[in-house]
Every structure is written in structure tokens, then in C-alpha cells.
Short mmCIF file of C-alpha atoms in Angstrom, two decimals:
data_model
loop_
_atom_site.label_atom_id
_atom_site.label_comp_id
_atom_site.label_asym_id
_atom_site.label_seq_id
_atom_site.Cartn_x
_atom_site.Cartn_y
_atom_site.Cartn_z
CA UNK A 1 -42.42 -14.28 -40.02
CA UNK A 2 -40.80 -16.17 -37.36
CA UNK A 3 -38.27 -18.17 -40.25
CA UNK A 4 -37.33 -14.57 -41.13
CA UNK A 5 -36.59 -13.22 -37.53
CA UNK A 6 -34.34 -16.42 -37.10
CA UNK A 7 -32.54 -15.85 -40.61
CA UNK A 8 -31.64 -12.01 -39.24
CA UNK A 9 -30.42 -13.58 -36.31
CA UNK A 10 -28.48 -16.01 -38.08
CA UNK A 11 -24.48 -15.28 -36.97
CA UNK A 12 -23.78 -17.09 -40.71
CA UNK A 13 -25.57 -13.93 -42.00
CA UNK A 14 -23.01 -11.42 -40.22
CA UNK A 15 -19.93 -13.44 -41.04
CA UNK A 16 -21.17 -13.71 -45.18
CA UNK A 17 -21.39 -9.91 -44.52
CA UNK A 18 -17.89 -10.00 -43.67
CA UNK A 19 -16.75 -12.51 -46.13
CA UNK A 20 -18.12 -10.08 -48.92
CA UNK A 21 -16.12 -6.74 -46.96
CA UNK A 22 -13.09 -9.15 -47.41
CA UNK A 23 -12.52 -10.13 -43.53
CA UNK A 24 -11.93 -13.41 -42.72
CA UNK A 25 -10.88 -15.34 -39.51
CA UNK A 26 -7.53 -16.01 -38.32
CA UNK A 27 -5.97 -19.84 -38.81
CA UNK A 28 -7.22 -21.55 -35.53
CA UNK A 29 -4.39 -21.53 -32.93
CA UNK A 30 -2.31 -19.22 -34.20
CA UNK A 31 -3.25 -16.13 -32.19
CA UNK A 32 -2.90 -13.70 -35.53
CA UNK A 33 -5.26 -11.03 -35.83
CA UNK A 34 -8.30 -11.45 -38.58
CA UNK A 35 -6.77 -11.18 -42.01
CA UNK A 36 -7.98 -8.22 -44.16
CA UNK A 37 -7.83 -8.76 -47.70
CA UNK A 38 -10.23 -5.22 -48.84
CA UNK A 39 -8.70 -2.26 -46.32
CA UNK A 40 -11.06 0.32 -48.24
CA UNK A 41 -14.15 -1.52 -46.42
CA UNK A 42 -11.35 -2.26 -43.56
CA UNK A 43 -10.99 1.70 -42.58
CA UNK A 44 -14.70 2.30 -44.13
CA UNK A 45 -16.44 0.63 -41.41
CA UNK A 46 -13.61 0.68 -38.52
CA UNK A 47 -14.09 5.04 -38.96
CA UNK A 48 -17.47 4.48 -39.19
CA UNK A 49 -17.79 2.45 -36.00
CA UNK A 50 -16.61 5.38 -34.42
CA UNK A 51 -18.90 7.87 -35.36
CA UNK A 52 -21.15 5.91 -32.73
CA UNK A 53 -18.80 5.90 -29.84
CA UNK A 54 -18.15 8.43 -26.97
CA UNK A 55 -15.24 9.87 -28.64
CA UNK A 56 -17.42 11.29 -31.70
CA UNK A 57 -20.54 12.35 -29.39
CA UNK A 58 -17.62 14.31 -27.25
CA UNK A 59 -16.19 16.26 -29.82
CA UNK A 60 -19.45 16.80 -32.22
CA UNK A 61 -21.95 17.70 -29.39
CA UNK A 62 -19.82 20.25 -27.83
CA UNK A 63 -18.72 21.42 -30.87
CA UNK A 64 -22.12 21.90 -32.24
CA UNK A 65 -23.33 24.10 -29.22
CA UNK A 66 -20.00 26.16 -29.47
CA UNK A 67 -19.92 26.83 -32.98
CA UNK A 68 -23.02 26.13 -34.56
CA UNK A 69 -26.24 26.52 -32.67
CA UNK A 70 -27.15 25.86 -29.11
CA UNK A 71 -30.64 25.02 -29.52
CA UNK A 72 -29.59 22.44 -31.91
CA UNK A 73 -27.02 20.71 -29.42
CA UNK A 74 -29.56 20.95 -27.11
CA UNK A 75 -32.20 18.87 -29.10
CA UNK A 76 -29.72 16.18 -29.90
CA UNK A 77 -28.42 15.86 -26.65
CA UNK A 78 -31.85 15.19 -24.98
CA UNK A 79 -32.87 12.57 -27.80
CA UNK A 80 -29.95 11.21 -27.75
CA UNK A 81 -30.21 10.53 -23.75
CA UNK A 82 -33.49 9.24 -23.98
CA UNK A 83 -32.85 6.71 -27.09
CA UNK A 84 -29.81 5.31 -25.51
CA UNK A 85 -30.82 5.05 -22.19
CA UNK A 86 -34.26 3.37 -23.56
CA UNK A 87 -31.43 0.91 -25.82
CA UNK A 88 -28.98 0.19 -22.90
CA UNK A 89 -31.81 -1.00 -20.60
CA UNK A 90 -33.29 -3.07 -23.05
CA UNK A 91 -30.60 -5.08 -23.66
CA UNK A 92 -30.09 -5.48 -20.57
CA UNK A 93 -33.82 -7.34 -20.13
CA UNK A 94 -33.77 -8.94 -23.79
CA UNK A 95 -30.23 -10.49 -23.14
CA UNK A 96 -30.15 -11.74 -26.39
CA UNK A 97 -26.33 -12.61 -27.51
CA UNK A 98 -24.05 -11.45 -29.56
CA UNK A 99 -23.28 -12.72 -32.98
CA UNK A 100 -21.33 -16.24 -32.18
CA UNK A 101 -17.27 -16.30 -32.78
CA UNK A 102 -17.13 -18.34 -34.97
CA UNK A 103 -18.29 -18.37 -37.59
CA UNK A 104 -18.34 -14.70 -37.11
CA UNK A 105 -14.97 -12.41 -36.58
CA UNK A 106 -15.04 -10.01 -33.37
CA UNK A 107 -13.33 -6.73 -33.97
CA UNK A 108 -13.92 -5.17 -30.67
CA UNK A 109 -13.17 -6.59 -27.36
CA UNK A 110 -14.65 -3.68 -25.04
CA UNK A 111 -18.21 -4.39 -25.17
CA UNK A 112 -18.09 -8.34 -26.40
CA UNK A 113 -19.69 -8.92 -22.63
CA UNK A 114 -22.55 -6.56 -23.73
CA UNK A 115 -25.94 -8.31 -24.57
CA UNK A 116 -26.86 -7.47 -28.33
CA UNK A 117 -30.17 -6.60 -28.68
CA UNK A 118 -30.78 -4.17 -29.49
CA UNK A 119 -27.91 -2.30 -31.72
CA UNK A 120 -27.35 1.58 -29.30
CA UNK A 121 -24.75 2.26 -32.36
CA UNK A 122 -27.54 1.99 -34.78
CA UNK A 123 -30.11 3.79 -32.24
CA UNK A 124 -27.65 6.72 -31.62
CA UNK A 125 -26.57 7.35 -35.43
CA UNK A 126 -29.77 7.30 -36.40
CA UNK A 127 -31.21 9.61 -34.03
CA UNK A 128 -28.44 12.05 -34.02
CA UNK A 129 -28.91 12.15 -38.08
CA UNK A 130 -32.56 12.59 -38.37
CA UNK A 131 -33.21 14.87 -34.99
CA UNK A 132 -30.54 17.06 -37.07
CA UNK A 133 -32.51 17.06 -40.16
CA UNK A 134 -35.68 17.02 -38.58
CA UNK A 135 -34.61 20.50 -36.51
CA UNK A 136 -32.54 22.22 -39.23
CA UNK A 137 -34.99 21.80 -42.33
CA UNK A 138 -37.38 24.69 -41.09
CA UNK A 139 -34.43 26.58 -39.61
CA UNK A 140 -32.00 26.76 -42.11
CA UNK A 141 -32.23 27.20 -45.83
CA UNK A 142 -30.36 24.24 -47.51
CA UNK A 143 -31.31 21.53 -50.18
CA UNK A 144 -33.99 18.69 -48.30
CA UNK A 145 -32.75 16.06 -50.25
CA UNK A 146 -29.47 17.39 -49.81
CA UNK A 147 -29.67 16.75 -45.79
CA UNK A 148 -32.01 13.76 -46.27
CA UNK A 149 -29.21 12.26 -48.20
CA UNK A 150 -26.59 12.90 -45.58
CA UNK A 151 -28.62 11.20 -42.71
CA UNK A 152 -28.95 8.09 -44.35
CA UNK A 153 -25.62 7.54 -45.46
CA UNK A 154 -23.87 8.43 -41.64
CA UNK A 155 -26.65 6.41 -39.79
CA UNK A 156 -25.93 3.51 -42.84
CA UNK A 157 -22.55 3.72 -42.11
CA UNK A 158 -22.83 3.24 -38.44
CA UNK A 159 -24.89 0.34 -39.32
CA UNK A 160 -23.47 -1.76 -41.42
CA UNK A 161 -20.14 -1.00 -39.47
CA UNK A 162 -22.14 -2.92 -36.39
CA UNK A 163 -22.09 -5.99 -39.07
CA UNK A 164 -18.73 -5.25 -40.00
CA UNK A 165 -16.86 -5.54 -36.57
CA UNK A 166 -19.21 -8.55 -35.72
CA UNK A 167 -20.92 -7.29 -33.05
CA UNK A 168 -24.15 -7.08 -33.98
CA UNK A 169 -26.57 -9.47 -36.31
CA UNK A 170 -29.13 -7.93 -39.00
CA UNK A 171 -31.95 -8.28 -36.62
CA UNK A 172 -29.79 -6.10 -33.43
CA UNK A 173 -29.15 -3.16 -36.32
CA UNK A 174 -32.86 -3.55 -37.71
CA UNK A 175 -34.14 -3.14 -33.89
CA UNK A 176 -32.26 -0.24 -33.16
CA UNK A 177 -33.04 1.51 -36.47
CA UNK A 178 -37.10 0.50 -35.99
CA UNK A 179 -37.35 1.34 -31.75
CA UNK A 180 -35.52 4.89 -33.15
CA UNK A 181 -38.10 5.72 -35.44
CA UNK A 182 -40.47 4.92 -33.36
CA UNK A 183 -39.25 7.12 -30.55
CA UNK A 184 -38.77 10.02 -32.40
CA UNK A 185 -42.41 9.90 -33.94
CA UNK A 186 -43.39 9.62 -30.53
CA UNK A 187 -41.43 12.21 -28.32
CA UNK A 188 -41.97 14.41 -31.39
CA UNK A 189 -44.85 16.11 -30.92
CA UNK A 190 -43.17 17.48 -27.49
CA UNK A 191 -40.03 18.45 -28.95
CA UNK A 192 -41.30 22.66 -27.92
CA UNK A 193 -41.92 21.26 -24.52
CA UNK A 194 -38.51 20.08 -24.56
CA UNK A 195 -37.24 23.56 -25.76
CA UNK A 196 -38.85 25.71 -22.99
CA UNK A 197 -37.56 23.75 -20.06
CA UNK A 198 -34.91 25.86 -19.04
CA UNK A 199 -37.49 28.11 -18.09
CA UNK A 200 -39.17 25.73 -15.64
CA UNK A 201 -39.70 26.14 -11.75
CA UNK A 202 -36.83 26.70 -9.92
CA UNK A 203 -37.29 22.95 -8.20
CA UNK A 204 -36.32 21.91 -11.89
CA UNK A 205 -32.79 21.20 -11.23
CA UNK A 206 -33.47 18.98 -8.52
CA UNK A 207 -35.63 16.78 -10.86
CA UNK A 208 -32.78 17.01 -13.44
CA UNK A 209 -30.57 15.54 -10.63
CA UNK A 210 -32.37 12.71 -8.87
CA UNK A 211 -34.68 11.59 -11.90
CA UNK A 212 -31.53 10.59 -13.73
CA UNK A 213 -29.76 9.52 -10.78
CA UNK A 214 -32.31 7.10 -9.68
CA UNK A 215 -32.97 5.66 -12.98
CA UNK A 216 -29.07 4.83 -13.35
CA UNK A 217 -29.02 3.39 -9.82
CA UNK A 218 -32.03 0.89 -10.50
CA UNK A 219 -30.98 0.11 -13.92
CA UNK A 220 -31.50 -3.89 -14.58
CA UNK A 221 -28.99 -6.22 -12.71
CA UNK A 222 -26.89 -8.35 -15.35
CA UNK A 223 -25.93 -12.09 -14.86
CA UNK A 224 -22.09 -10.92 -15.25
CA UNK A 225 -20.27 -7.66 -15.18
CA UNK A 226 -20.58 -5.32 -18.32
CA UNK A 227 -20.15 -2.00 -19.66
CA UNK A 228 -23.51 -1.07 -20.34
CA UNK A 229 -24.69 0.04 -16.82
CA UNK A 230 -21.27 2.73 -16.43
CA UNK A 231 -21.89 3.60 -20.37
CA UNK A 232 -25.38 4.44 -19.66
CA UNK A 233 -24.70 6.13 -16.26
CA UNK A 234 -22.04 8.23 -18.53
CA UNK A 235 -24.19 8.98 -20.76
CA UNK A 236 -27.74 10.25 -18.36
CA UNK A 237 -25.49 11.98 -16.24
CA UNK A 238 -24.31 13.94 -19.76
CA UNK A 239 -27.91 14.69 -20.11
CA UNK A 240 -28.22 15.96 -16.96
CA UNK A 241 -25.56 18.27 -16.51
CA UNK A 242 -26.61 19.66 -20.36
CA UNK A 243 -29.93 20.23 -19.02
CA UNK A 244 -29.08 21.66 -15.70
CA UNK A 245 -26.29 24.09 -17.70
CA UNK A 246 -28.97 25.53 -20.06
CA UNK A 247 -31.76 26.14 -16.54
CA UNK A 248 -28.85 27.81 -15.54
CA UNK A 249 -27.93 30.01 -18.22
CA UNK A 250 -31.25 31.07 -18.20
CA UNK A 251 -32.14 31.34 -14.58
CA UNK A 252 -29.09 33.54 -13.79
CA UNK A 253 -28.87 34.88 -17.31
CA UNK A 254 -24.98 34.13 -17.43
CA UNK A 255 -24.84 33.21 -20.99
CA UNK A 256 -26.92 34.27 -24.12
CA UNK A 257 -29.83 32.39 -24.96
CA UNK A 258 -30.05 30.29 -28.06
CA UNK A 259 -32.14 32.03 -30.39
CA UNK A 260 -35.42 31.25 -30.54
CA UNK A 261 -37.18 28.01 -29.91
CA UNK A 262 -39.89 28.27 -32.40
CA UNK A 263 -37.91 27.84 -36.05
CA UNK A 264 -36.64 30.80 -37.86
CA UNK A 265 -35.31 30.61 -41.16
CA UNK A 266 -31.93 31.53 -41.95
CA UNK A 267 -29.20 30.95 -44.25
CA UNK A 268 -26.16 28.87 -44.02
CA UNK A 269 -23.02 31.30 -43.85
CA UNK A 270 -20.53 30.63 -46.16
CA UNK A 271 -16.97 29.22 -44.25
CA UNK A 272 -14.15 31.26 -44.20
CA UNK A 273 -10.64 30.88 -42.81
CA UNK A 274 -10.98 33.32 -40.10
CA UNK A 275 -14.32 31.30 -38.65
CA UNK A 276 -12.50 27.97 -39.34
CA UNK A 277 -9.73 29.51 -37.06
CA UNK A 278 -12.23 30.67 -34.70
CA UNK A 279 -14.38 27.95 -34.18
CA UNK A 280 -11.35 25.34 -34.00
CA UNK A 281 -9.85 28.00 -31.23
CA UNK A 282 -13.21 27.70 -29.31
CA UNK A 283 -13.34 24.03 -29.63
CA UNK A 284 -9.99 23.53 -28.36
CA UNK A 285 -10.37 25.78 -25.37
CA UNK A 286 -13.59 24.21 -24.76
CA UNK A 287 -12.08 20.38 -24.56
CA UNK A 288 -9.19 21.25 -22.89
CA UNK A 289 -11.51 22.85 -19.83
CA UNK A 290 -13.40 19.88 -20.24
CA UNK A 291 -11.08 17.22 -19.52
CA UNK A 292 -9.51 19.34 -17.15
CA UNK A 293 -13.12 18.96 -15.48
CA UNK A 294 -13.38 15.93 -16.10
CA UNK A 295 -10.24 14.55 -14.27
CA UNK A 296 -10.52 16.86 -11.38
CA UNK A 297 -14.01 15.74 -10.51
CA UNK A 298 -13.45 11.90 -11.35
CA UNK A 299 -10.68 11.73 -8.85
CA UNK A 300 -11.89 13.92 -6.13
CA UNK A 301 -15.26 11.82 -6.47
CA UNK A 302 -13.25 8.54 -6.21
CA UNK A 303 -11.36 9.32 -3.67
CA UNK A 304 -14.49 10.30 -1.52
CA UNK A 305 -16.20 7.05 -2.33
CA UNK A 306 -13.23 4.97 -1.79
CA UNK A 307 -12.46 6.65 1.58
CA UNK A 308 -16.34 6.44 3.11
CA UNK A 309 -16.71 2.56 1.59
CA UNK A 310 -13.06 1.98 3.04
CA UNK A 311 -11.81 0.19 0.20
CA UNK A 312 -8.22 0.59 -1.39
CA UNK A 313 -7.14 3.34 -3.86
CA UNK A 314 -6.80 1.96 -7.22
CA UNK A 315 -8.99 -0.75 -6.82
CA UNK A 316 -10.37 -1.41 -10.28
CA UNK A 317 -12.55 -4.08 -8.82
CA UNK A 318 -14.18 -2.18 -6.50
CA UNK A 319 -14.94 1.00 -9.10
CA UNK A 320 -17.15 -1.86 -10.85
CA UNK A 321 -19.58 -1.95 -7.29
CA UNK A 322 -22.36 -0.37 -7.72
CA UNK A 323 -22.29 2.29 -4.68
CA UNK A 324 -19.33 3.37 -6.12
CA UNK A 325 -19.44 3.15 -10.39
CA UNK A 326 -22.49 4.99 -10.33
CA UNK A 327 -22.50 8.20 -8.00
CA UNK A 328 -18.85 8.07 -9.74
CA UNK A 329 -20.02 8.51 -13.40
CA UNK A 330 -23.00 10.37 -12.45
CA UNK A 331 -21.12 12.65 -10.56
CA UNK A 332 -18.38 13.43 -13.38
CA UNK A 333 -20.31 13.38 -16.74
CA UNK A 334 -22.93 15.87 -14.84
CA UNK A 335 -20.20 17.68 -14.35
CA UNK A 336 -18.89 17.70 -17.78
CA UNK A 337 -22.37 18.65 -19.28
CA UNK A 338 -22.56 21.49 -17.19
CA UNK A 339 -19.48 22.77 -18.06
CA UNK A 340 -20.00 22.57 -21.64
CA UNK A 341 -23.04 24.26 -21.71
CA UNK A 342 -22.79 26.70 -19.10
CA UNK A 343 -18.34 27.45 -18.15
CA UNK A 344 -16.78 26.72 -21.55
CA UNK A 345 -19.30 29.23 -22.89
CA UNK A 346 -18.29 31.97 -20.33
CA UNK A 347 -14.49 31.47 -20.73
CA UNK A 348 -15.17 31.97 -24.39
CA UNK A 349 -16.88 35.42 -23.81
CA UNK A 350 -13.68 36.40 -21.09
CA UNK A 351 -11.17 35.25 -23.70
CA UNK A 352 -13.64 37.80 -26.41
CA UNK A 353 -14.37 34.39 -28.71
CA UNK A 354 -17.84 35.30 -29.00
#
């Protein structure tokens, strides 16, 4: 057992992976980028490297509660939350490195200071894929093996797109894949929990606030400086703000409720060009209030912090200190789940999108 856990590890493993995909190094010392010699696998597993990042998780979430069906976004968003934050902090205690460069050819620089095990890409397309078929299969009439199907190609994808771009061995992607399943089995059973807690005591959003707060503030010092503790404050603070939006919808009865919680059976409706039109037009309304959001609150917050820690606008260094990248993050990404789920929804109904 332990010959095989070292032969997953292996970075040789990875860059035969790549080898095969038709990547290969540059020449030594001559600064050129890798050289590509397949591009179908090149844009195959660069596209599906992305369907793990924040880019696709802040266009399909939003657009799922918009146009498809709240109680659905609002599933995914909470597993999601929980899986990554569970991922983040544990490579943050594992610290076990990255494939080594070389043998192994690094396609992305952002998160090359990020520990690799194990694989949040992995843990985040898998749990987005099977949450979905897990909560749609008794709620919508559509072919099981149909959606079955579906899930394991996009979570493969993301996968074996981890190998691809070198940042992750066999072992990382097999982690994240395993700890998922696990998790899901687990928090399962209390998936109707989940559903009802917009209904909860009125000291709810205050537990929605400093729960998540706290857990981002105390999450695991690194020996350097990485990405992972702002990604994962980005990330709760989402959760939050989803959370909060839907206690508030209810509470104050602002928005209507996503049908029931318990499943009901219905039928996919066939597209048509008017609800492509519409649900694009909702989308981009939605985004564009987001960002909007979004940049309002992440400067106004910065500005606060940077004026009561006395430290220089525009100091990039100092949005990296804890006292400020945190309450930062948390600040704006509550912020932005809150307006998804609670304004976006209203300035649909005034502009008569619903």
C-alpha cells in the first residue's frame, strides 16, 4: 500500500500524463513557454481547468438561482462552502507539495505557492456535479443515466485538467475525489435540515456572520504567503451572504420562496428563444449589479481598514495582513451573496423579469 501511495505521488507520473496530452517542457534557458504539440487536449483541459475556478462558480451559481431553481443554487452553494473550506484548510495542515518542475510542466502561476494536497478543483467539480444529480433526480423527470453520465465526465474533466496544468499529482486528485464522497455521504442525511434554515430563529443571521467569520480568521498559519487563506475567506463569506439572503427573503418575505423543500417531480421545459432571451437578460442584469456591488463594497471596506490600521492606499503588501485581507474578503463576498440571492432577485421583479 505504501509503494502505491508513493507511485501516485510520483511527479514522473504527472509529467508522463503530460507527455501522452502532447506537452512538453521548454529548452532549458530559453525562457519560451511549454511547447504544445496536441492543442485538442491543449484547450480540452485549459477550459476544463476553468470550470473549477471562481470565474465558472460566479456565473453558474448565480445563474442557476436566477434562471433555474433556487433551492437548487442553494444546495450547491452550501456543499460547495463546506467541501472547500474543509479542502483549503487541509492543505494548509498536510503541506504536502506540489508536483516538482521539472520533470513536470507548470501551467499556472497563481496558486504554484499553494500546498497540494489535497486537489479543491477536484473536491469542488465533484461536488457541484453529484449534489446536482443527487437533488435533481427526484425533482425533475430526466434520463438517470443520462445525468449520471454528465457528472462524471465534468468532474473527470476538472480532474485530469489538475494533471494536465501540473499542479496536482494522481494522489492530490484521488484525495479530493475520495474526502468528497465521503462528505457528501456524510452531510447527506441533513441535506432537509439544510433546506429549512431560512426559517430559523431570528439570532440566525448573527451565527451566519461570526461562525464564518471566525473560522476564516483562525484558519491555519502558512510558512509563506499564499492564496489559499483570501480564496477560502472569498469563498465562506459567499456562503454566508447566500445564506443570510435566503433568512432574509423569508423573514421579511421580500422575494418568493423556492418551491418546496421536500422533492416534487416535474418536467424539464423545453428551451425556447424567448426564455433563452430572458434568462440571458436576467443574468446580465444580475452580474452587472453584482460587480457593481462588488467594487463599491471592496473599496469602501479598504479604505476603512487602511485608514484605522494607518497604512498607505494601494499598499498591496499590506492587503496580504491578516487584519486587513480577511474582514476585506469577508466583508465583500458576503456582500455579493446577499445580493445575489436577495437584490438581484428584486430588481428582476421591478424591471417585470419574473
Amino acid at each position: 500500500m505504501a509503494e502505491l501511495l508513493r507511485s501516485l505521488q510520483d511527479s514522473q507520473l504527472v509529467a508522463r500524463f503530460q507527455r501522452r496530452c502532447g506537452l512538453f517542457p521548454a529548452r532549458e534557458d530559453t525562457g519560451e513557454k511549454p511547447i504544445v504539440k496536441n492543442y485538442f487536449y491543449y484547450y480540452l483541459f485549459r477550459f476544463s481547468a476553468a470550470l473549477g475556478q471562481e470565474v465558472f462558480y460566479i456565473t453558474f451559481l448565480p445563474f442557476t438561482h436566477w434562471n433555474i431553481d433556487p433551492y437548487l443554487s442553494r444546495r450547491l452553494v452550501m456543499i460547495w462552502v463546506l467541501v472547500m473550506y474543509i479542502g483549503q484548510v487541509a492543505k494548509d495542515i498536510l503541506k504536502w507539495p506540489r508536483p516538482s518542475s521539472p520533470p513536470v510542466v507548470k501551467l499556472e502561476k497563481r496558486v504554484v505557492a499553494e500546498y497540494g494536497m489535497p486537489s479543491t478543483h477536484a473536491m469542488a467539480a465533484t461536488a457541484i456535479s453529484f449534489t446536482l444529480l443527487i437533488s435533481t433526480m427526484d425533482r425533475y423527470q430526466y434520463p438517470f443515466a443520462l445525468g449520471l453520465t454528465m457528472a462524471v465526465v465534468f468532474s473527470t474533466l476538472v480532474c485530469l485538467s489538475r494533471l494536465y496544468t501540473g499542479m496536482h499529482t494522481v494522489l492530490d486528485v484521488l484525495g479530493g475525489v475520495l474526502i468528497t464522497a465521503f462528505l457528501i455521504a456524510l452531510t447527506y442525511p441533513a441535506w432537509t435540515l439544510i433546506d429549512s434554515l431560512d426559517s430559523a430563529s431570528p439570532l440566525f443571521p448573527v451565527c451566519v456572520i461570526v461562525v464564518p467569520f471566525f473560522l476564516c480568521y483562525n484558519y491555519p498559519v502558512s510558512d509563506y504567503y499564499s492564496p489559499t487563506r483570501a480564496d477560502t475567506t472569498t469563498i465562506v463569506a459567499a456562503g454566508a451572504g447566500v445564506t443570510l439572503g435566503f433568512w432574509i427573503n423569508h423573514f421579511f418575505q421580500l422575494v418568493a420562496q423556492p418551491t418546496p423543500t421536500f422533492p416534487v417531480i416535474r418536467s424539464i421545459p423545453a428551451l425556447t428563444t424567448d426564455m433563452l432571451v430572458l434568462g440571458l437578460t436576467k443574468f446580465m442584469v444580475g452580474i452587472v449589479l453584482i460587480v457593481l456591488v462588488r467594487q463599491l463594497v471592496q473599496n469602501l471596506s479598504l479604505q476603512v481598514l487602511f485608514s484605522w490600521f494607518k497604512v498607505v492606499t494601494r499598499n498591496k503588501e499590506a492587503r496580504r495582513r491578516l487584519e486587513i485581507e480577511v474582514p476585506y474578503k469577508f466583508v465583500t463576498y458576503t456582500s455579493v451573496g446577499l445580493c445575489a440571492t436577495t437584490f438581484v432577485p428584486m430588481l428582476h421583479r421591478f424591471l417585470g423579469l419574473l
